């Protein structure tokens, strides 16, 4: 039989980054220009609200200090996020295999989100000192929940008919997990990963803010205390930049690990 | 005394009711019984929601029957899955696997090495009109090709009986006709025993050696009609007087069932 429908080879996945980045970049530029003009024209005190230009100048002059404080923050972020991912994956898989554990643990996970971190973070300093450990714990605490819930939910949303197909082939619970539940959950894992990573950097800053030896958080706190509003905002800009980079990195990882996902989605939406 | 060879597959008194809570039950299957000889193609039709898919789930060992038994080659196999290859209503090709990987999934799950599983599946690609699409992904295929890939995945498992649940239900009518005549063709070259669920009377007559009509819920067998048309069957047969006769019989039976299922 001849195939009546010829299929074009799938085009290589092009990262359409530029068209996606242009509108937000343009909006950001407009806001910065407005800010610059307003501050200059209004004669606002730099200690109250410095102009973008001043922030950039002073930030550039303080670049060594900012860079030296960025590195420990990045280090904590990666370590905390790695801990968070490990725990989230382990728990999500255990929960997926044990209905009893699911009933016992999921409500506790949800309740854990009611803990006010703003009260806990200073206690972490009392308990664990000014080093790396309390930061890693805070980052893990804030990022763990979205990732774990994304995974638990992803495993659980697997098509029931797909599970039945696997069962009809004779797949045990473990094979059902490996062949269907795990790959089905990966798209929602990457969504959760993006939410988690957005919290990770701010979590690190927050943990440092209440007490640290080095890092962007404690740098901001010190600059604030010496009324260097411009350097506080320069550090904020660096933080935002790092967050956006990590966020984009998750897309790169997604394309590398589940290339089929974006292709399938595109083919479904024309 | 020499016993006659048992049918390839036989259903005896299959009943199924689902608990609905509050002590209520929904009776879905009520004493369903029929059989298929080796190499026979049996089509099952019945009003929608009457319990056809439930019947398949019981045969495939995915659901337990309330009572009754399933036999293969005369042995009771109720609740065992290894005799049946199941093709569900949705094609369920996984986007993270290529077509070759999808079609060899059943063998891989059954413990074959990837290499052997893929070689076995690949050897069927030409017969299924899928040559050249081994490395394609499901979303790159047309509906008809996806359905053929799903059927290949079912057939290659080498089980005793194929269970096909409305395999062409989601296709447009042109593709469906094309698929029916293709299936009819590969059928006459193989000795597969199969049960096909369909809601299309003409499809049932065209493809099957026998058509089993189920009643409205709770389903039982209302009619067991042998289709005595020569094989291989040409599409032109669907306009013959015999064909029209079968069609009328089935339509009448099915109409009565649909009416009684709507009655209070
Ligand atoms: N797990 C279940 N619990 C309760 N009712 C069910 C369940 N599964 C199927 N049913 C009911 O059984 C009937 C038959 O379903 P199904 O076998 O899918 O019908 P068909 O395939 O013939 O259209 C339907 O009315 C459906 O609501
Ligand atoms: Mg059905």
mmCIF file of N, CA, C and O in Angstrom, chain A residues 27-97:
data_model
loop_
_atom_site.group_PDB
_atom_site.id
_atom_site.type_symbol
_atom_site.label_atom_id
_atom_site.label_comp_id
_atom_site.label_asym_id
_atom_site.label_seq_id
_atom_site.Cartn_x
_atom_site.Cartn_y
_atom_site.Cartn_z
ATOM 1 N N UNK A 27 10.326 46.845 26.632
ATOM 2 C CA UNK A 27 9.550 47.409 27.735
ATOM 3 C C UNK A 27 10.469 47.819 28.874
ATOM 4 O O UNK A 27 10.339 48.917 29.455
ATOM 5 N N UNK A 28 11.453 46.945 29.177
ATOM 6 C CA UNK A 28 12.393 47.231 30.255
ATOM 7 C C UNK A 28 13.172 48.501 29.936
ATOM 8 O O UNK A 28 13.331 49.390 30.793
ATOM 9 N N UNK A 29 13.631 48.628 28.689
ATOM 10 C CA UNK A 29 14.388 49.806 28.276
ATOM 11 C C UNK A 29 13.549 51.070 28.453
ATOM 12 O O UNK A 29 14.033 52.086 28.970
ATOM 13 N N UNK A 30 12.283 50.992 28.068
ATOM 14 C CA UNK A 30 11.394 52.153 28.200
ATOM 15 C C UNK A 30 11.254 52.563 29.669
ATOM 16 O O UNK A 30 11.307 53.752 30.017
ATOM 17 N N UNK A 31 11.098 51.557 30.556
ATOM 18 C CA UNK A 31 10.949 51.847 31.978
ATOM 19 C C UNK A 31 12.217 52.507 32.536
ATOM 20 O O UNK A 31 12.149 53.482 33.297
ATOM 21 N N UNK A 32 13.385 51.979 32.135
ATOM 22 C CA UNK A 32 14.650 52.502 32.638
ATOM 23 C C UNK A 32 14.836 53.950 32.181
ATOM 24 O O UNK A 32 15.255 54.824 32.959
ATOM 25 N N UNK A 33 14.470 54.208 30.917
ATOM 26 C CA UNK A 33 14.613 55.582 30.397
ATOM 27 C C UNK A 33 13.682 56.531 31.151
ATOM 28 O O UNK A 33 14.080 57.625 31.568
ATOM 29 N N UNK A 34 12.459 56.116 31.381
ATOM 30 C CA UNK A 34 11.505 56.935 32.129
ATOM 31 C C UNK A 34 12.038 57.254 33.523
ATOM 32 O O UNK A 34 11.992 58.407 34.001
ATOM 33 N N UNK A 35 12.569 56.223 34.147
ATOM 34 C CA UNK A 35 13.162 56.371 35.480
ATOM 35 C C UNK A 35 14.297 57.400 35.442
ATOM 36 O O UNK A 35 14.336 58.328 36.245
ATOM 37 N N UNK A 36 15.201 57.241 34.466
ATOM 38 C CA UNK A 36 16.337 58.145 34.322
ATOM 39 C C UNK A 36 15.860 59.587 34.178
ATOM 40 O O UNK A 36 16.310 60.481 34.900
ATOM 41 N N UNK A 37 14.907 59.783 33.277
ATOM 42 C CA UNK A 37 14.405 61.135 33.002
ATOM 43 C C UNK A 37 13.730 61.707 34.237
ATOM 44 O O UNK A 37 13.977 62.852 34.632
ATOM 45 N N UNK A 38 12.899 60.900 34.920
ATOM 46 C CA UNK A 38 12.153 61.372 36.081
ATOM 47 C C UNK A 38 13.101 61.799 37.189
ATOM 48 O O UNK A 38 12.925 62.859 37.810
ATOM 49 N N UNK A 39 14.135 60.969 37.437
ATOM 50 C CA UNK A 39 15.063 61.264 38.528
ATOM 51 C C UNK A 39 15.875 62.527 38.216
ATOM 52 O O UNK A 39 16.033 63.405 39.054
ATOM 53 N N UNK A 40 16.375 62.626 36.983
ATOM 54 C CA UNK A 40 17.167 63.787 36.596
ATOM 55 C C UNK A 40 16.324 65.053 36.627
ATOM 56 O O UNK A 40 16.724 66.071 37.205
ATOM 57 N N UNK A 41 15.149 64.996 36.024
ATOM 58 C CA UNK A 41 14.288 66.184 35.941
ATOM 59 C C UNK A 41 13.768 66.571 37.318
ATOM 60 O O UNK A 41 13.672 67.746 37.652
ATOM 61 N N UNK A 42 13.458 65.598 38.156
ATOM 62 C CA UNK A 42 12.879 65.885 39.464
ATOM 63 C C UNK A 42 13.906 66.236 40.513
ATOM 64 O O UNK A 42 13.546 66.654 41.619
ATOM 65 N N UNK A 43 15.213 66.040 40.223
ATOM 66 C CA UNK A 43 16.251 66.349 41.183
ATOM 67 C C UNK A 43 16.159 65.522 42.449
ATOM 68 O O UNK A 43 16.361 66.040 43.564
ATOM 69 N N UNK A 44 15.861 64.220 42.315
ATOM 70 C CA UNK A 44 15.744 63.357 43.489
ATOM 71 C C UNK A 44 17.131 63.057 44.049
ATOM 72 O O UNK A 44 18.086 62.875 43.312
ATOM 73 N N UNK A 45 17.244 63.062 45.391
ATOM 74 C CA UNK A 45 18.490 62.711 46.070
ATOM 75 C C UNK A 45 18.932 61.307 45.684
ATOM 76 O O UNK A 45 18.141 60.359 45.787
ATOM 77 N N UNK A 46 20.208 61.103 45.283
ATOM 78 C CA UNK A 46 20.682 59.757 44.933
ATOM 79 C C UNK A 46 20.528 58.762 46.083
ATOM 80 O O UNK A 46 20.319 57.571 45.852
ATOM 81 N N UNK A 47 20.625 59.216 47.346
ATOM 82 C CA UNK A 47 20.499 58.290 48.475
ATOM 83 C C UNK A 47 19.063 57.772 48.591
ATOM 84 O O UNK A 47 18.819 56.704 49.139
ATOM 85 N N UNK A 48 18.104 58.561 48.077
ATOM 86 C CA UNK A 48 16.709 58.101 48.086
ATOM 87 C C UNK A 48 16.469 57.208 46.882
ATOM 88 O O UNK A 48 16.132 56.045 47.004
ATOM 89 N N UNK A 49 16.653 57.816 45.685
ATOM 90 C CA UNK A 49 16.485 57.027 44.462
ATOM 91 C C UNK A 49 17.516 57.449 43.430
ATOM 92 O O UNK A 49 17.376 58.502 42.801
ATOM 93 N N UNK A 50 18.577 56.641 43.281
ATOM 94 C CA UNK A 50 19.591 56.977 42.291
ATOM 95 C C UNK A 50 19.080 56.718 40.879
ATOM 96 O O UNK A 50 18.155 55.920 40.695
ATOM 97 N N UNK A 51 19.685 57.384 39.914
ATOM 98 C CA UNK A 51 19.287 57.154 38.522
ATOM 99 C C UNK A 51 19.916 55.848 38.032
ATOM 100 O O UNK A 51 20.934 55.401 38.572
ATOM 101 N N UNK A 52 19.327 55.244 37.005
ATOM 102 C CA UNK A 52 19.906 54.007 36.449
ATOM 103 C C UNK A 52 21.357 54.187 36.035
ATOM 104 O O UNK A 52 22.175 53.291 36.223
ATOM 105 N N UNK A 53 21.624 55.365 35.522
ATOM 106 C CA UNK A 53 22.981 55.625 35.065
ATOM 107 C C UNK A 53 23.965 55.579 36.231
ATOM 108 O O UNK A 53 25.022 54.959 36.160
ATOM 109 N N UNK A 54 23.572 56.188 37.350
ATOM 110 C CA UNK A 54 24.424 56.206 38.528
ATOM 111 C C UNK A 54 24.600 54.788 39.093
ATOM 112 O O UNK A 54 25.701 54.406 39.504
ATOM 113 N N UNK A 55 23.491 54.030 39.087
ATOM 114 C CA UNK A 55 23.567 52.645 39.572
ATOM 115 C C UNK A 55 24.597 51.873 38.761
ATOM 116 O O UNK A 55 25.436 51.160 39.304
ATOM 117 N N UNK A 56 24.537 52.060 37.435
ATOM 118 C CA UNK A 56 25.442 51.321 36.573
ATOM 119 C C UNK A 56 26.888 51.750 36.823
ATOM 120 O O UNK A 56 27.785 50.919 36.979
ATOM 121 N N UNK A 57 27.106 53.092 36.914
ATOM 122 C CA UNK A 57 28.467 53.613 37.117
ATOM 123 C C UNK A 57 29.073 53.110 38.418
ATOM 124 O O UNK A 57 30.168 52.555 38.450
ATOM 125 N N UNK A 58 28.314 53.314 39.500
ATOM 126 C CA UNK A 58 28.822 52.928 40.815
ATOM 127 C C UNK A 58 28.976 51.417 40.916
ATOM 128 O O UNK A 58 29.921 50.921 41.519
ATOM 129 N N UNK A 59 28.016 50.703 40.302
ATOM 130 C CA UNK A 59 28.102 49.242 40.296
ATOM 131 C C UNK A 59 29.346 48.773 39.577
ATOM 132 O O UNK A 59 30.043 47.867 40.033
ATOM 133 N N UNK A 60 29.644 49.433 38.461
ATOM 134 C CA UNK A 60 30.827 49.055 37.694
ATOM 135 C C UNK A 60 32.094 49.299 38.503
ATOM 136 O O UNK A 60 33.003 48.476 38.497
ATOM 137 N N UNK A 61 32.129 50.436 39.218
ATOM 138 C CA UNK A 61 33.309 50.735 40.035
ATOM 139 C C UNK A 61 33.467 49.717 41.164
ATOM 140 O O UNK A 61 34.581 49.371 41.549
ATOM 141 N N UNK A 62 32.325 49.233 41.676
ATOM 142 C CA UNK A 62 32.377 48.270 42.786
ATOM 143 C C UNK A 62 32.354 46.838 42.275
ATOM 144 O O UNK A 62 32.043 45.907 43.018
ATOM 145 N N UNK A 63 32.689 46.653 40.986
ATOM 146 C CA UNK A 63 32.474 45.334 40.379
ATOM 147 C C UNK A 63 33.228 44.209 41.082
ATOM 148 O O UNK A 63 32.719 43.104 41.196
ATOM 149 N N UNK A 64 34.447 44.507 41.566
ATOM 150 C CA UNK A 64 35.197 43.436 42.228
ATOM 151 C C UNK A 64 34.460 42.959 43.475
ATOM 152 O O UNK A 64 34.280 41.757 43.690
ATOM 153 N N UNK A 65 34.007 43.912 44.273
ATOM 154 C CA UNK A 65 33.287 43.560 45.501
ATOM 155 C C UNK A 65 32.002 42.799 45.173
ATOM 156 O O UNK A 65 31.675 41.779 45.803
ATOM 157 N N UNK A 66 31.277 43.296 44.150
ATOM 158 C CA UNK A 66 30.017 42.639 43.797
ATOM 159 C C UNK A 66 30.285 41.220 43.300
ATOM 160 O O UNK A 66 29.613 40.272 43.708
ATOM 161 N N UNK A 67 31.292 41.084 42.454
ATOM 162 C CA UNK A 67 31.621 39.751 41.914
ATOM 163 C C UNK A 67 32.011 38.790 43.041
ATOM 164 O O UNK A 67 31.570 37.647 43.088
ATOM 165 N N UNK A 68 32.827 39.288 43.994
ATOM 166 C CA UNK A 68 33.263 38.426 45.096
ATOM 167 C C UNK A 68 32.093 38.007 45.981
ATOM 168 O O UNK A 68 32.169 36.989 46.667
ATOM 169 N N UNK A 69 31.053 38.827 45.971
ATOM 170 C CA UNK A 69 29.872 38.444 46.757
ATOM 171 C C UNK A 69 28.862 37.632 45.939
ATOM 172 O O UNK A 69 28.005 36.963 46.508
ATOM 173 N N UNK A 70 28.988 37.724 44.604
ATOM 174 C CA UNK A 70 28.080 36.935 43.765
ATOM 175 C C UNK A 70 28.450 35.455 43.803
ATOM 176 O O UNK A 70 27.564 34.588 43.866
ATOM 177 N N UNK A 71 29.756 35.186 43.784
ATOM 178 C CA UNK A 71 30.200 33.788 43.729
ATOM 179 C C UNK A 71 29.656 32.931 44.873
ATOM 180 O O UNK A 71 29.079 31.867 44.620
ATOM 181 N N UNK A 72 29.796 33.387 46.144
ATOM 182 C CA UNK A 72 29.243 32.538 47.219
ATOM 183 C C UNK A 72 27.729 32.355 47.104
ATOM 184 O O UNK A 72 27.209 31.267 47.388
ATOM 185 N N UNK A 73 27.034 33.388 46.628
ATOM 186 C CA UNK A 73 25.576 33.257 46.471
ATOM 187 C C UNK A 73 25.243 32.188 45.438
ATOM 188 O O UNK A 73 24.370 31.345 45.656
ATOM 189 N N UNK A 74 25.980 32.230 44.317
ATOM 190 C CA UNK A 74 25.761 31.217 43.283
ATOM 191 C C UNK A 74 26.052 29.820 43.819
ATOM 192 O O UNK A 74 25.305 28.873 43.595
ATOM 193 N N UNK A 75 27.156 29.736 44.545
ATOM 194 C CA UNK A 75 27.570 28.460 45.107
ATOM 195 C C UNK A 75 26.466 27.889 46.013
ATOM 196 O O UNK A 75 26.063 26.734 45.883
ATOM 197 N N UNK A 76 25.955 28.738 46.906
ATOM 198 C CA UNK A 76 24.878 28.308 47.806
ATOM 199 C C UNK A 76 23.639 27.896 47.005
ATOM 200 O O UNK A 76 22.992 26.900 47.313
ATOM 201 N N UNK A 77 23.332 28.698 45.983
ATOM 202 C CA UNK A 77 22.133 28.416 45.191
ATOM 203 C C UNK A 77 22.219 27.028 44.569
ATOM 204 O O UNK A 77 21.283 26.229 44.676
ATOM 205 N N UNK A 78 23.367 26.735 43.953
ATOM 206 C CA UNK A 78 23.499 25.427 43.301
ATOM 207 C C UNK A 78 23.447 24.294 44.306
ATOM 208 O O UNK A 78 22.754 23.298 44.098
ATOM 209 N N UNK A 79 24.152 24.506 45.432
ATOM 210 C CA UNK A 79 24.189 23.441 46.432
ATOM 211 C C UNK A 79 22.793 23.215 47.013
ATOM 212 O O UNK A 79 22.311 22.075 47.124
ATOM 213 N N UNK A 80 22.120 24.322 47.353
ATOM 214 C CA UNK A 80 20.778 24.214 47.938
ATOM 215 C C UNK A 80 19.802 23.579 46.966
ATOM 216 O O UNK A 80 18.991 22.731 47.334
ATOM 217 N N UNK A 81 19.932 23.970 45.695
ATOM 218 C CA UNK A 81 19.001 23.449 44.697
ATOM 219 C C UNK A 81 19.285 21.971 44.437
ATOM 220 O O UNK A 81 18.358 21.184 44.231
ATOM 221 N N UNK A 82 20.553 21.599 44.483
ATOM 222 C CA UNK A 82 20.900 20.186 44.285
ATOM 223 C C UNK A 82 20.297 19.349 45.418
ATOM 224 O O UNK A 82 19.709 18.284 45.176
ATOM 225 N N UNK A 83 20.434 19.839 46.647
ATOM 226 C CA UNK A 83 19.841 19.129 47.787
ATOM 227 C C UNK A 83 18.332 19.020 47.590
ATOM 228 O O UNK A 83 17.724 17.954 47.737
ATOM 229 N N UNK A 84 17.741 20.144 47.210
ATOM 230 C CA UNK A 84 16.295 20.200 47.019
ATOM 231 C C UNK A 84 15.826 19.207 45.954
ATOM 232 O O UNK A 84 14.857 18.470 46.145
ATOM 233 N N UNK A 85 16.556 19.167 44.819
ATOM 234 C CA UNK A 85 16.175 18.245 43.744
ATOM 235 C C UNK A 85 16.292 16.788 44.195
ATOM 236 O O UNK A 85 15.421 15.966 43.916
ATOM 237 N N UNK A 86 17.382 16.491 44.892
ATOM 238 C CA UNK A 86 17.586 15.111 45.348
ATOM 239 C C UNK A 86 16.453 14.670 46.262
ATOM 240 O O UNK A 86 15.865 13.597 46.096
ATOM 241 N N UNK A 87 16.146 15.528 47.238
ATOM 242 C CA UNK A 87 15.096 15.168 48.195
ATOM 243 C C UNK A 87 13.741 15.084 47.484
ATOM 244 O O UNK A 87 12.960 14.146 47.702
ATOM 245 N N UNK A 88 13.470 16.052 46.593
ATOM 246 C CA UNK A 88 12.168 16.069 45.904
ATOM 247 C C UNK A 88 11.987 14.811 45.061
ATOM 248 O O UNK A 88 10.928 14.176 45.098
ATOM 249 N N UNK A 89 13.005 14.432 44.296
ATOM 250 C CA UNK A 89 12.902 13.232 43.449
ATOM 251 C C UNK A 89 12.720 11.981 44.302
ATOM 252 O O UNK A 89 11.861 11.148 44.022
ATOM 253 N N UNK A 90 13.539 11.886 45.365
ATOM 254 C CA UNK A 90 13.451 10.694 46.212
ATOM 255 C C UNK A 90 12.051 10.573 46.811
ATOM 256 O O UNK A 90 11.411 9.512 46.721
ATOM 257 N N UNK A 91 11.574 11.663 47.405
ATOM 258 C CA UNK A 91 10.257 11.611 48.047
ATOM 259 C C UNK A 91 9.147 11.348 47.026
ATOM 260 O O UNK A 91 8.251 10.545 47.265
ATOM 261 N N UNK A 92 9.225 12.029 45.873
ATOM 262 C CA UNK A 92 8.165 11.876 44.875
ATOM 263 C C UNK A 92 8.093 10.431 44.390
ATOM 264 O O UNK A 92 7.006 9.874 44.215
ATOM 265 N N UNK A 93 9.255 9.796 44.189
ATOM 266 C CA UNK A 93 9.247 8.402 43.721
ATOM 267 C C UNK A 93 8.709 7.487 44.815
ATOM 268 O O UNK A 93 7.859 6.626 44.568
ATOM 269 N N UNK A 94 9.173 7.708 46.057
ATOM 270 C CA UNK A 94 8.660 6.886 47.166
ATOM 271 C C UNK A 94 7.149 7.026 47.280
ATOM 272 O O UNK A 94 6.425 6.042 47.420
ATOM 273 N N UNK A 95 6.669 8.275 47.191
ATOM 274 C CA UNK A 95 5.230 8.523 47.303
ATOM 275 C C UNK A 95 4.478 7.858 46.160
ATOM 276 O O UNK A 95 3.402 7.300 46.338
ATOM 277 N N UNK A 96 5.102 7.860 44.961
ATOM 278 C CA UNK A 96 4.429 7.263 43.813
ATOM 279 C C UNK A 96 4.257 5.755 43.992
ATOM 280 O O UNK A 96 3.324 5.165 43.456
ATOM 281 N N UNK A 97 5.166 5.143 44.747
ATOM 282 C CA UNK A 97 5.076 3.696 44.926
ATOM 283 C C UNK A 97 4.291 3.294 46.162
ATOM 284 O O UNK A 97 3.956 2.129 46.330
#
